[in-house]
Each structure stands twice: as C-alpha cells, then as structure tokens.
mmCIF file of C-alpha atoms and ligand atoms in Angstrom:
data_model
loop_
_atom_site.group_PDB
_atom_site.id
_atom_site.type_symbol
_atom_site.label_atom_id
_atom_site.label_comp_id
_atom_site.label_asym_id
_atom_site.label_seq_id
_atom_site.Cartn_x
_atom_site.Cartn_y
_atom_site.Cartn_z
ATOM 1 C CA MET A 1 -31.614 75.056 -6.028
ATOM 2 C CA ASN A 2 -28.606 76.513 -4.380
ATOM 3 C CA THR A 3 -28.768 80.469 -4.731
ATOM 4 C CA ASP A 4 -27.212 81.273 -7.933
ATOM 5 C CA GLN A 5 -30.292 80.182 -9.422
ATOM 6 C CA ILE A 6 -32.218 81.321 -7.510
ATOM 7 C CA VAL A 7 -30.746 84.305 -8.000
ATOM 8 C CA ARG A 8 -31.403 83.914 -11.907
ATOM 9 C CA THR A 9 -34.606 81.975 -11.722
ATOM 10 C CA PHE A 10 -35.724 85.322 -10.530
ATOM 11 C CA LEU A 11 -33.910 87.483 -12.586
ATOM 12 C CA GLU A 12 -34.673 86.072 -15.654
ATOM 13 C CA TYR A 13 -38.571 85.996 -14.518
ATOM 14 C CA PHE A 14 -38.794 89.911 -14.283
ATOM 15 C CA GLU A 15 -36.766 90.145 -16.951
ATOM 16 C CA GLU A 16 -38.915 88.651 -19.253
ATOM 17 C CA ARG A 17 -41.569 90.783 -17.703
ATOM 18 C CA GLY A 18 -39.909 93.983 -18.747
ATOM 19 C CA HIS A 19 -37.740 94.895 -16.360
ATOM 20 C CA ARG A 20 -34.226 96.004 -16.750
ATOM 21 C CA ARG A 21 -31.235 94.933 -14.140
ATOM 22 C CA ILE A 22 -29.579 97.548 -12.127
ATOM 23 C CA THR A 23 -26.166 96.434 -10.502
ATOM 24 C CA GLY A 24 -26.378 97.136 -7.172
ATOM 25 C CA SER A 25 -24.854 99.808 -5.166
ATOM 26 C CA THR A 26 -22.587 99.616 -1.875
ATOM 27 C CA LEU A 27 -23.693 99.199 1.529
ATOM 28 C CA LEU A 28 -22.924 103.151 1.666
ATOM 29 C CA PRO A 29 -25.387 105.253 0.965
ATOM 30 C CA PRO A 30 -24.531 108.708 -1.177
ATOM 31 C CA PRO A 31 -23.706 111.696 1.057
ATOM 32 C CA GLY A 32 -25.863 113.288 2.426
ATOM 33 C CA ASP A 33 -28.159 110.451 3.342
ATOM 34 C CA PRO A 34 -29.099 110.360 7.067
ATOM 35 C CA VAL A 35 -29.014 106.923 7.318
ATOM 36 C CA LEU A 36 -25.280 105.079 7.884
ATOM 37 C CA PHE A 37 -25.872 101.822 5.934
ATOM 38 C CA THR A 38 -28.150 100.461 2.530
ATOM 39 C CA THR A 39 -30.950 99.340 4.590
ATOM 40 C CA SER A 40 -32.625 97.857 1.632
ATOM 41 C CA GLY A 41 -33.084 97.368 -2.532
ATOM 42 C CA MET A 42 -35.507 100.785 -2.593
ATOM 43 C CA HIS A 43 -33.138 103.280 0.109
ATOM 44 C CA PRO A 44 -30.425 104.167 -3.460
ATOM 45 C CA LEU A 45 -33.768 104.277 -5.786
ATOM 46 C CA THR A 46 -35.278 106.632 -3.616
ATOM 47 C CA PRO A 47 -34.998 109.826 -6.421
ATOM 48 C CA TYR A 48 -36.571 107.722 -8.719
ATOM 49 C CA LEU A 49 -39.590 106.346 -6.466
ATOM 50 C CA GLU A 50 -40.253 110.783 -5.764
ATOM 51 C CA GLY A 51 -40.273 111.069 -9.566
ATOM 52 C CA ARG A 52 -37.101 111.439 -11.165
ATOM 53 C CA PRO A 53 -37.123 109.157 -14.308
ATOM 54 C CA HIS A 54 -34.337 106.537 -14.165
ATOM 55 C CA PRO A 55 -32.179 106.338 -16.866
ATOM 56 C CA LEU A 56 -33.227 102.034 -17.672
ATOM 57 C CA GLY A 57 -37.336 102.848 -17.851
ATOM 58 C CA ARG A 58 -39.998 102.299 -15.290
ATOM 59 C CA ARG A 59 -39.512 98.182 -14.645
ATOM 60 C CA LEU A 60 -36.335 97.600 -12.541
ATOM 61 C CA VAL A 61 -35.549 94.385 -10.999
ATOM 62 C CA ASN A 62 -31.739 93.812 -8.818
ATOM 63 C CA VAL A 63 -29.643 92.177 -6.298
ATOM 64 C CA GLN A 64 -28.453 94.317 -3.667
ATOM 65 C CA ARG A 65 -27.001 93.913 -0.771
ATOM 66 C CA CYS A 66 -28.596 95.630 2.495
ATOM 67 C CA LEU A 67 -27.128 95.913 6.651
ATOM 68 C CA ARG A 68 -29.809 96.128 9.572
ATOM 69 C CA THR A 69 -28.451 96.907 13.111
ATOM 70 C CA THR A 70 -32.019 97.288 13.910
ATOM 71 C CA ASP A 71 -32.532 93.616 14.070
ATOM 72 C CA LEU A 72 -28.774 92.982 15.610
ATOM 73 C CA GLU A 73 -30.516 91.710 19.005
ATOM 74 C CA GLU A 74 -32.465 89.264 16.646
ATOM 75 C CA VAL A 75 -29.389 87.879 15.219
ATOM 76 C CA GLY A 76 -29.021 84.100 16.396
ATOM 77 C CA ASP A 77 -32.468 83.368 15.401
ATOM 78 C CA ASN A 78 -33.429 81.886 13.075
ATOM 79 C CA THR A 79 -34.409 83.875 10.279
ATOM 80 C CA HIS A 80 -32.222 87.595 11.258
ATOM 81 C CA LEU A 81 -28.966 88.446 9.741
ATOM 82 C CA THR A 82 -27.076 91.235 9.517
ATOM 83 C CA VAL A 83 -25.873 92.229 6.194
ATOM 84 C CA PHE A 84 -28.553 90.152 3.600
ATOM 85 C CA GLU A 85 -28.983 90.967 0.200
ATOM 86 C CA MET A 86 -32.186 91.504 -1.055
ATOM 87 C CA LEU A 87 -33.585 90.990 -4.120
ATOM 88 C CA GLY A 88 -36.123 93.535 -5.309
ATOM 89 C CA THR A 89 -38.560 94.555 -8.612
ATOM 90 C CA TRP A 90 -39.894 98.174 -8.904
ATOM 91 C CA SER A 91 -42.269 100.028 -10.584
ATOM 92 C CA LEU A 92 -41.589 103.084 -11.384
ATOM 93 C CA GLY A 93 -45.518 104.946 -11.989
ATOM 94 C CA ASP A 94 -45.877 101.445 -14.235
ATOM 95 C CA TYR A 95 -47.964 98.748 -13.245
ATOM 96 C CA GLU A 96 -50.095 98.910 -9.963
ATOM 97 C CA GLY A 97 -49.693 96.529 -7.133
ATOM 98 C CA PRO A 98 -52.054 93.578 -7.673
ATOM 99 C CA LEU A 99 -50.171 92.447 -11.081
ATOM 100 C CA SER A 100 -46.631 92.477 -8.986
ATOM 101 C CA LEU A 101 -48.287 90.139 -6.178
ATOM 102 C CA ASP A 102 -49.354 88.237 -9.190
ATOM 103 C CA TRP A 103 -46.045 87.388 -10.320
ATOM 104 C CA GLY A 104 -45.066 87.419 -6.658
ATOM 105 C CA TYR A 105 -47.339 84.081 -6.088
ATOM 106 C CA GLY A 106 -46.070 83.115 -9.559
ATOM 107 C CA LEU A 107 -42.949 83.137 -9.581
ATOM 108 C CA LEU A 108 -42.729 81.731 -5.725
ATOM 109 C CA THR A 109 -45.375 78.508 -7.063
ATOM 110 C CA GLU A 110 -44.429 77.952 -10.287
ATOM 111 C CA GLY A 111 -40.475 79.288 -10.512
ATOM 112 C CA PHE A 112 -39.693 78.161 -7.294
ATOM 113 C CA GLY A 113 -41.691 75.188 -6.327
ATOM 114 C CA VAL A 114 -43.757 76.524 -3.322
ATOM 115 C CA ASP A 115 -46.270 74.811 -2.315
ATOM 116 C CA PRO A 116 -50.163 76.830 -2.441
ATOM 117 C CA GLY A 117 -50.929 75.565 0.250
ATOM 118 C CA LEU A 118 -48.629 77.269 2.508
ATOM 119 C CA LEU A 119 -48.867 80.969 2.023
ATOM 120 C CA HIS A 120 -50.309 83.294 3.698
ATOM 121 C CA VAL A 121 -50.208 86.816 3.402
ATOM 122 C CA THR A 122 -51.043 90.086 5.186
ATOM 123 C CA VAL A 123 -52.936 93.297 3.599
ATOM 124 C CA PHE A 124 -53.505 97.119 5.011
ATOM 125 C CA GLY A 125 -56.580 97.287 6.431
ATOM 126 C CA GLY A 126 -56.116 101.168 6.695
ATOM 127 C CA ASP A 127 -56.262 103.354 9.207
ATOM 128 C CA ASP A 128 -56.931 107.057 9.878
ATOM 129 C CA GLN A 129 -55.043 108.630 7.006
ATOM 130 C CA THR A 130 -55.889 105.899 4.374
ATOM 131 C CA GLY A 131 -58.148 103.069 3.270
ATOM 132 C CA PRO A 132 -58.032 99.995 3.627
ATOM 133 C CA ASP A 133 -55.802 98.228 0.369
ATOM 134 C CA THR A 134 -58.832 96.747 -1.277
ATOM 135 C CA ALA A 135 -56.473 96.279 -4.147
ATOM 136 C CA SER A 136 -54.280 93.435 -2.667
ATOM 137 C CA LEU A 137 -56.898 91.816 -0.781
ATOM 138 C CA GLU A 138 -59.032 91.437 -3.802
ATOM 139 C CA LEU A 139 -56.320 89.977 -5.991
ATOM 140 C CA TRP A 140 -55.334 87.414 -2.739
ATOM 141 C CA GLN A 141 -59.117 86.229 -2.574
ATOM 142 C CA GLU A 142 -59.336 85.704 -5.744
ATOM 143 C CA ARG A 143 -55.990 83.151 -6.123
ATOM 144 C CA GLY A 144 -57.739 81.695 -3.032
ATOM 145 C CA VAL A 145 -54.413 82.828 -0.482
ATOM 146 C CA PRO A 146 -56.140 83.527 2.735
ATOM 147 C CA VAL A 147 -55.549 87.066 3.985
ATOM 148 C CA GLU A 148 -54.634 88.976 7.331
ATOM 149 C CA LEU A 149 -55.701 92.169 7.715
ATOM 150 C CA THR A 150 -53.093 94.681 9.959
ATOM 151 C CA VAL A 151 -52.438 98.104 10.765
ATOM 152 C CA GLU A 152 -49.064 99.020 11.397
ATOM 153 C CA ASP A 153 -47.642 95.878 10.091
ATOM 154 C CA ASN A 154 -48.562 96.311 6.973
ATOM 155 C CA TRP A 155 -47.254 99.873 6.481
ATOM 156 C CA TRP A 156 -43.669 99.964 5.053
ATOM 157 C CA SER A 157 -41.454 103.201 5.417
ATOM 158 C CA ASN A 158 -37.701 103.999 5.170
ATOM 159 C CA GLY A 159 -37.798 106.267 8.875
ATOM 160 C CA PRO A 160 -39.983 108.958 9.994
ATOM 161 C CA THR A 161 -40.493 111.080 6.698
ATOM 162 C CA GLY A 162 -39.684 110.922 2.701
ATOM 163 C CA PRO A 163 -41.909 107.385 1.039
ATOM 164 C CA CYS A 164 -44.043 105.411 2.546
ATOM 165 C CA GLY A 165 -47.027 103.031 2.169
ATOM 166 C CA PRO A 166 -49.062 100.140 2.412
ATOM 167 C CA ASP A 167 -47.543 96.417 2.009
ATOM 168 C CA SER A 168 -48.817 93.198 1.234
ATOM 169 C CA GLU A 169 -46.617 90.526 2.979
ATOM 170 C CA ILE A 170 -46.247 86.819 2.058
ATOM 171 C CA PHE A 171 -46.001 84.256 4.283
ATOM 172 C CA LEU A 172 -44.266 80.773 4.118
ATOM 173 C CA TRP A 173 -45.149 77.616 6.705
ATOM 174 C CA THR A 174 -42.349 76.851 8.556
ATOM 175 C CA GLY A 175 -44.133 74.325 10.759
ATOM 176 C CA ASP A 176 -44.065 70.304 10.682
ATOM 177 C CA THR A 177 -47.770 70.232 11.017
ATOM 178 C CA PRO A 178 -50.452 71.795 8.537
ATOM 179 C CA PRO A 179 -50.748 75.561 8.333
ATOM 180 C CA GLU A 180 -53.029 77.145 11.790
ATOM 181 C CA SER A 181 -53.245 80.678 13.156
ATOM 182 C CA THR A 182 -52.207 83.685 11.068
ATOM 183 C CA PRO A 183 -48.686 85.358 9.927
ATOM 184 C CA THR A 184 -49.436 87.290 13.267
ATOM 185 C CA GLY A 185 -50.338 84.421 15.477
ATOM 186 C CA ASP A 186 -47.710 81.982 14.810
ATOM 187 C CA GLU A 187 -43.666 82.516 14.185
ATOM 188 C CA ARG A 188 -43.572 79.680 12.464
ATOM 189 C CA TRP A 189 -45.348 81.444 9.336
ATOM 190 C CA VAL A 190 -41.921 83.732 8.264
ATOM 191 C CA GLU A 191 -41.792 86.233 5.810
ATOM 192 C CA VAL A 192 -40.414 85.874 2.588
ATOM 193 C CA TRP A 193 -41.460 88.470 0.484
ATOM 194 C CA ASN A 194 -42.808 92.589 1.353
ATOM 195 C CA HIS A 195 -44.520 94.080 -1.798
ATOM 196 C CA VAL A 196 -44.939 98.085 -1.014
ATOM 197 C CA MET A 197 -47.298 100.028 -2.851
ATOM 198 C CA MET A 198 -44.843 103.199 -2.067
ATOM 199 C CA ARG A 199 -47.045 105.909 -3.779
ATOM 200 C CA HIS A 200 -46.719 108.632 -0.507
ATOM 201 C CA ARG A 201 -44.626 110.888 1.422
ATOM 202 C CA ARG A 202 -44.845 111.932 4.481
ATOM 203 C CA LEU A 203 -43.818 115.285 6.054
ATOM 204 C CA VAL A 204 -42.425 116.275 9.159
ATOM 205 C CA ASP A 205 -45.927 117.465 10.827
ATOM 206 C CA GLY A 206 -46.678 113.315 10.312
ATOM 207 C CA SER A 207 -49.098 113.782 7.162
ATOM 208 C CA LEU A 208 -49.050 111.975 3.881
ATOM 209 C CA VAL A 209 -48.963 113.060 0.590
ATOM 210 C CA PRO A 210 -49.254 111.767 -2.753
ATOM 211 C CA LEU A 211 -45.747 111.080 -4.520
ATOM 212 C CA PRO A 212 -45.975 112.401 -8.700
ATOM 213 C CA GLN A 213 -45.900 109.256 -9.595
ATOM 214 C CA ARG A 214 -47.391 105.247 -7.834
ATOM 215 C CA ASN A 215 -44.806 102.984 -7.480
ATOM 216 C CA VAL A 216 -44.187 99.380 -6.470
ATOM 217 C CA ASP A 217 -40.694 98.289 -4.154
ATOM 218 C CA THR A 218 -40.392 94.966 -3.595
ATOM 219 C CA GLY A 219 -37.942 93.397 -1.587
ATOM 220 C CA LEU A 220 -37.441 89.814 -0.353
ATOM 221 C CA GLY A 221 -34.087 87.914 1.925
ATOM 222 C CA LEU A 222 -32.514 85.863 -0.556
ATOM 223 C CA GLU A 223 -30.603 84.068 2.129
ATOM 224 C CA ARG A 224 -33.887 83.494 3.679
ATOM 225 C CA LEU A 225 -35.135 82.228 0.646
ATOM 226 C CA ALA A 226 -32.733 80.094 -0.174
ATOM 227 C CA CYS A 227 -33.186 78.358 3.887
ATOM 228 C CA LEU A 228 -37.103 77.827 3.196
ATOM 229 C CA LEU A 229 -36.768 76.802 -0.554
ATOM 230 C CA GLN A 230 -33.514 74.325 0.314
ATOM 231 C CA GLY A 231 -36.026 73.681 3.520
ATOM 232 C CA ARG A 232 -33.785 74.808 5.942
ATOM 233 C CA ARG A 233 -34.476 75.515 9.947
ATOM 234 C CA SER A 234 -32.310 78.530 9.522
ATOM 235 C CA VAL A 235 -30.820 80.650 7.549
ATOM 236 C CA PHE A 236 -26.982 80.345 9.353
ATOM 237 C CA GLU A 237 -28.232 76.529 7.216
ATOM 238 C CA CYS A 238 -28.448 77.938 3.525
ATOM 239 C CA ASP A 239 -25.569 77.166 0.976
ATOM 240 C CA VAL A 240 -24.316 80.999 1.575
ATOM 241 C CA PHE A 241 -22.707 79.314 4.682
ATOM 242 C CA ASP A 242 -21.676 75.893 4.244
ATOM 243 C CA PRO A 243 -17.719 77.239 4.556
ATOM 244 C CA TRP A 244 -18.797 78.875 7.361
ATOM 245 C CA ARG A 245 -20.356 75.409 8.827
ATOM 246 C CA ARG A 246 -17.574 73.216 7.590
ATOM 247 C CA ILE A 247 -14.724 75.688 8.971
ATOM 248 C CA VAL A 248 -15.835 78.016 11.912
ATOM 249 C CA PRO A 249 -16.966 74.662 14.003
ATOM 250 C CA ALA A 250 -13.591 73.434 13.256
ATOM 251 C CA LEU A 251 -11.535 76.283 15.050
ATOM 252 C CA TRP A 252 -13.471 76.932 17.536
ATOM 253 C CA HIS A 253 -15.236 75.519 19.564
ATOM 254 C CA LEU A 254 -18.353 77.307 20.768
ATOM 255 C CA ASP A 255 -22.456 76.493 21.345
ATOM 256 C CA ASN A 256 -24.981 77.240 19.077
ATOM 257 C CA PRO A 257 -26.101 80.745 19.531
ATOM 258 C CA SER A 258 -22.397 82.497 19.213
ATOM 259 C CA LEU A 259 -21.214 80.097 16.635
ATOM 260 C CA ARG A 260 -24.085 81.758 14.833
ATOM 261 C CA LEU A 261 -22.869 85.573 16.542
ATOM 262 C CA VAL A 262 -19.698 84.654 15.418
ATOM 263 C CA CYS A 263 -20.798 83.875 11.809
ATOM 264 C CA ASP A 264 -23.294 86.548 11.002
ATOM 265 C CA HIS A 265 -20.646 89.678 12.734
ATOM 266 C CA LEU A 266 -17.618 88.870 11.282
ATOM 267 C CA ARG A 267 -19.748 87.624 7.281
ATOM 268 C CA SER A 268 -21.446 91.341 7.740
ATOM 269 C CA ALA A 269 -17.703 92.992 9.203
ATOM 270 C CA VAL A 270 -15.571 91.560 5.890
ATOM 271 C CA VAL A 271 -18.314 93.369 3.565
ATOM 272 C CA VAL A 272 -18.648 96.305 5.759
ATOM 273 C CA ILE A 273 -14.722 96.537 5.267
ATOM 274 C CA GLY A 274 -14.733 95.133 1.932
ATOM 275 C CA ASP A 275 -16.575 99.201 0.916
ATOM 276 C CA GLY A 276 -14.438 100.499 2.328
ATOM 277 C CA VAL A 277 -15.202 101.334 6.338
ATOM 278 C CA ARG A 278 -12.949 101.078 8.951
ATOM 279 C CA PRO A 279 -13.199 101.124 12.601
ATOM 280 C CA ALA A 280 -13.588 104.228 14.262
ATOM 281 C CA ASN A 281 -15.924 106.064 17.204
ATOM 282 C CA THR A 282 -17.915 107.172 15.674
ATOM 283 C CA GLY A 283 -20.503 106.168 12.709
ATOM 284 C CA ARG A 284 -20.365 103.577 10.029
ATOM 285 C CA GLY A 285 -16.416 102.951 11.431
ATOM 286 C CA TYR A 286 -18.748 102.228 15.126
ATOM 287 C CA VAL A 287 -20.945 100.009 13.472
ATOM 288 C CA LEU A 288 -18.169 98.162 12.428
ATOM 289 C CA ARG A 289 -16.258 98.070 15.921
ATOM 290 C CA ARG A 290 -18.899 97.002 17.425
ATOM 291 C CA LEU A 291 -19.681 93.819 15.084
ATOM 292 C CA VAL A 292 -15.820 92.908 15.821
ATOM 293 C CA ARG A 293 -15.640 93.546 19.251
ATOM 294 C CA ARG A 294 -18.533 91.310 19.773
ATOM 295 C CA VAL A 295 -17.283 88.366 17.755
ATOM 296 C CA LEU A 296 -13.722 88.624 20.184
ATOM 297 C CA THR A 297 -15.561 89.023 23.615
ATOM 298 C CA VAL A 298 -17.918 86.008 22.336
ATOM 299 C CA LEU A 299 -15.220 83.972 21.431
ATOM 300 C CA ARG A 300 -12.326 84.706 24.356
ATOM 301 C CA ARG A 301 -15.055 84.434 26.665
ATOM 302 C CA ASP A 302 -14.811 80.827 26.934
ATOM 303 C CA ASP A 303 -10.911 81.155 25.710
ATOM 304 C CA PRO A 304 -8.667 83.882 26.009
ATOM 305 C CA SER A 305 -6.127 82.133 23.761
ATOM 306 C CA ARG A 306 -8.003 82.759 20.607
ATOM 307 C CA GLY A 307 -8.127 85.017 17.847
ATOM 308 C CA LEU A 308 -8.520 86.294 14.185
ATOM 309 C CA GLU A 309 -5.283 85.543 13.459
ATOM 310 C CA ASP A 310 -6.265 81.715 12.596
ATOM 311 C CA LEU A 311 -9.812 82.756 11.060
ATOM 312 C CA PRO A 312 -8.582 80.650 7.020
ATOM 313 C CA SER A 313 -8.855 83.822 4.255
ATOM 314 C CA GLU A 314 -11.340 81.368 2.437
ATOM 315 C CA LEU A 315 -13.370 82.336 4.436
ATOM 316 C CA ILE A 316 -12.992 85.942 3.281
ATOM 317 C CA GLN A 317 -12.982 85.370 -0.226
ATOM 318 C CA HIS A 318 -15.245 83.788 -0.298
ATOM 319 C CA THR A 319 -17.552 86.296 1.177
ATOM 320 C CA LEU A 320 -15.886 89.520 -0.925
ATOM 321 C CA ASP A 321 -17.315 87.147 -3.938
ATOM 322 C CA HIS A 322 -20.759 86.280 -2.741
ATOM 323 C CA PHE A 323 -20.800 89.829 -2.572
ATOM 324 C CA ARG A 324 -19.129 90.571 -5.481
ATOM 325 C CA GLN A 325 -16.644 92.270 -3.906
ATOM 326 C CA ASP A 326 -13.046 92.944 -5.953
ATOM 327 C CA GLY A 327 -11.200 94.118 -2.287
ATOM 328 C CA ASP A 328 -8.577 92.215 -1.518
ATOM 329 C CA PRO A 329 -8.940 89.383 1.522
ATOM 330 C CA ASP A 330 -5.141 90.492 3.059
ATOM 331 C CA LEU A 331 -5.880 94.216 2.939
ATOM 332 C CA VAL A 332 -9.662 92.547 4.999
ATOM 333 C CA ARG A 333 -7.652 90.426 7.149
ATOM 334 C CA LYS A 334 -4.826 93.415 8.468
ATOM 335 C CA VAL A 335 -7.846 95.546 9.384
ATOM 336 C CA LEU A 336 -9.550 92.840 11.398
ATOM 337 C CA LEU A 337 -6.646 92.427 12.854
ATOM 338 C CA GLU A 338 -5.523 95.568 13.714
ATOM 339 C CA GLU A 339 -8.921 95.835 15.622
ATOM 340 C CA GLU A 340 -8.350 92.620 17.423
ATOM 341 C CA ARG A 341 -4.960 94.418 19.312
ATOM 342 C CA ARG A 342 -6.704 97.693 19.337
ATOM 343 C CA PHE A 343 -9.086 95.687 21.457
ATOM 344 C CA GLY A 344 -6.996 94.007 23.286
ATOM 345 C CA ARG A 345 -4.554 97.148 24.315
ATOM 346 C CA LEU A 346 -8.133 98.558 25.744
ATOM 347 C CA LEU A 347 -8.888 95.048 27.565
ATOM 348 C CA GLU A 348 -5.535 95.090 29.391
ATOM 349 C CA ARG A 349 -5.718 98.790 30.721
ATOM 350 C CA GLY A 350 -9.772 97.897 31.399
ATOM 351 C CA ARG A 351 -8.164 94.655 33.564
ATOM 352 C CA GLN A 352 -5.340 97.565 35.753
ATOM 353 C CA VAL A 353 -7.764 100.072 35.980
ATOM 354 C CA LEU A 354 -11.038 98.077 37.303
ATOM 355 C CA ALA A 355 -7.588 96.335 39.736
ATOM 356 C CA ARG A 356 -7.849 99.404 41.518
ATOM 357 C CA PRO A 357 -9.812 99.363 44.739
ATOM 358 C CA ARG A 358 -12.197 102.117 43.790
ATOM 359 C CA PHE A 359 -13.673 99.739 41.456
ATOM 360 C CA ARG A 360 -14.169 96.497 43.734
ATOM 361 C CA GLY A 361 -17.576 97.201 44.663
ATOM 362 C CA PRO A 362 -21.011 97.602 42.862
ATOM 363 C CA LEU A 363 -20.368 100.056 40.098
ATOM 364 C CA THR A 364 -22.718 103.228 40.071
ATOM 365 C CA GLU A 365 -23.534 105.331 37.023
ATOM 366 C CA GLU A 366 -20.560 107.590 37.638
ATOM 367 C CA ASP A 367 -17.980 105.005 38.016
ATOM 368 C CA PHE A 368 -19.290 103.820 34.300
ATOM 369 C CA HIS A 369 -19.623 107.648 33.052
ATOM 370 C CA TYR A 370 -15.802 107.925 34.649
ATOM 371 C CA LEU A 371 -14.491 104.174 32.946
ATOM 372 C CA HIS A 372 -16.281 105.448 29.629
ATOM 373 C CA ASP A 373 -14.718 108.915 29.223
ATOM 374 C CA THR A 374 -11.473 108.777 30.559
ATOM 375 C CA HIS A 375 -10.362 105.830 30.077
ATOM 376 C CA GLY A 376 -12.576 104.805 26.886
ATOM 377 C CA LEU A 377 -13.593 101.653 29.028
ATOM 378 C CA PRO A 378 -17.498 100.847 27.034
ATOM 379 C CA ARG A 379 -19.950 99.777 29.420
ATOM 380 C CA ASP A 380 -20.395 96.163 28.146
ATOM 381 C CA LEU A 381 -16.501 95.371 27.840
ATOM 382 C CA VAL A 382 -16.486 96.952 31.801
ATOM 383 C CA LEU A 383 -19.036 94.370 32.536
ATOM 384 C CA GLY A 384 -18.174 91.787 30.457
ATOM 385 C CA LEU A 385 -14.566 92.237 32.561
ATOM 386 C CA ARG A 386 -15.717 92.428 36.053
ATOM 387 C CA SER A 387 -18.152 88.923 35.373
ATOM 388 C CA ARG A 388 -14.702 87.422 35.147
HETATM 389 N N1 LIG B 401 -38.653 97.926 1.328
HETATM 390 C C1 LIG B 401 -39.491 97.416 1.238
HETATM 391 C C2 LIG B 401 -38.274 96.142 2.277
HETATM 392 O O1 LIG B 401 -37.112 96.493 2.721
HETATM 393 C C3 LIG B 401 -39.530 95.861 0.281
HETATM 394 O O2 LIG B 401 -38.467 95.720 -0.478
HETATM 395 O O3 LIG B 401 -39.225 95.270 2.955
#
C-alpha cells in the first residue's frame, strides 16, 4: 500500500463508522496558543475536547501535519521525523476507549493486513492519582494481544497543564526473529498507534479534574505506518521519500546519517515556509533557521561549495503537494536561498573574528557569550568553525 492508499483506507474505515472528516490545520496554532507549532492531531481540537460542541459532531477523523522539535536529536534514527503527518480519530464524549481500541485492532489486522501475532500493547497501570485502565486491559485480553502495564509511558498530555489522560499504545514487531520481550524492553517493538482516554484536565497545582466529557483521542504517524506496512527499515525508505532518495544522493555525496538529516530538515523547512514562517532569531522563525542552518552545516562540512542553489524545484513542489499546501515553490526556494546567503555572511564574519589572537587558544564561557552577543555567532557555529 502506498501512503495515499493508507490514508484513504484509514479515512473510509472511520467514515463507515460514523466519523466526519475535518480538514487538517496548518502547522501554526491560533494566536495566544502557548506552543509554537501544532505537535499532534488533537492540538487544534483542544476546545472541543474541553466541551465546546464541534460543528461536525462527536466522531471526527483527519490527517494533520505536525512538527516536533522535542525529537530533533532523534531525527536520523529509523522512526522519527521533524515534520510528519498524523492520522487521527476522536470521540468527543461519544464512544469509549475499548471500542476505539477494537476498531484500531480491526483496521490494523484486517484493513492493513498486519499479522495479529506481531502486535503488543501497553496500558496504563495506575498511579496515586488515577486507577489502572482496566477497560483497555480487558479489551486486549479478549483479543489475545499481549499487554505490558506502565505508568509514565502510558499517560499522555500536551503540556504541563490542560487535557490529558491514560493511553494505550499499539506496537508492531519489526525484528527478523519471532517477537520477544516487551515494548519497553526491546526497541524492535515500534509504536504505531496511540489511543488516549482524554478525560482529565491537569491544573497548575498538578491536580487532576474531570473534563466535562469523556473523550478518546487517537493518533498514528503516517510515514511510520507506511514504513512498517511497506516492510521498510526506516521512515526514510517509505514511498513518501522516493523522490528524495532518487535526487539527493545524486546531488550531494553524504553518509547515511547526514543524508537522513538533510532530507528531514529540508523537507521540514519547506513545509514550515509553506505555512508562512520566515527565518528569524526567535520563535517559529528560529526553529526554521536552525533547520536550514543544520542542513547547510552538514552540506558544507565536506565541501564548502555545496549549497541550496542546487536543490531541484521538484522536491519543493513534491513536498508542498504531499502536505496539501498551495504555496509557490519559487517563493520557498527564494526564502531558503536568502537564508543561505545570510548564513554565508555570518560564517565569513565568524572566520574573521575567530582569527583574532584573543580566540586562538581554548575558548571560555565568557568568549562564547561575547561571540554570541556581540557578533551574533552561536556556539554551534563557533565550534564548527574551530573544528576545521
Ligand atoms: N494525542 C496523542 C498523540 O499525539 C494521540 O493522538 O500521540
């Protein structure tokens, strides 16, 4: 199944079960929202999880682009991307967790053809504030799926306060041997689908109060699911990355970790620019700036003549199309190239400043502060220049 077929199968399965499709939002949460980017499918739905009636009813399904910088250091492993799409379903005070889990099990095994013997789940085991999630446990036991009980790993929240709840995560075995151990004991168990029983609100003092309604919020990462269903080892090998795998290695000779980082960050930068963000020294613009500069640092490490001028528009267009963005690819390219030029000027200044006798020896914390505050040279960049 290619990703388009996966999305269609997912949407139809839930539409047949009374869910209405909502249009995904952009990566930018509404003004006043404390987070910089939409990090999960539930984020734009927060008011409805908190009780406001949704115009399309109590059962919803969608595809939402998300950006997670908390996982930035994990980018390049087999399962994490900075920007990804999340398939999501919601029961807004309608059906309960076990039905959601049962549908999830049905779609995975019958709709997507996953061998039930390769599944393992985790369930919230209870803590001093909330009891164990026995309803989920019983459902899985009836289906004959092995269960691991955990505490912190099975509690989902979108921040220190706000809607939250116990979750049940479905894992798929990706090893070459028959399944062994449990999800927390062996990394070959890969999480595919999270079902959150979103029925609490955490207050500033850490206490929990019930939400006005008992919701279920589920999310599964599209690229990860595609990789698993397509029998690939990493998200970078699923069909979403076909043009990237065809074009980027021919353009720049990179080792595998660098290739993954370049593809992930460039793709993310395109989507972020497509949603209207421009490079800056703070906020969203700074996240974008970091993404682009990390790409440039990797590209130039082996060959300073490499640059984004070589990036074919086809990749920009493919990415905008995939995320259903109608932005102008030439404008995206222009923003990338401007940022590249700015970075080039900064590097030049950095080289000149670091050539001064004062900076020849080991650098102190005070030096780093001075270089940053007076010359706009971040620590990473200074270290990169000094390692040449
Ligand atoms: N909110 C949960 C998650 O992001 C399920 O959608 O994993």
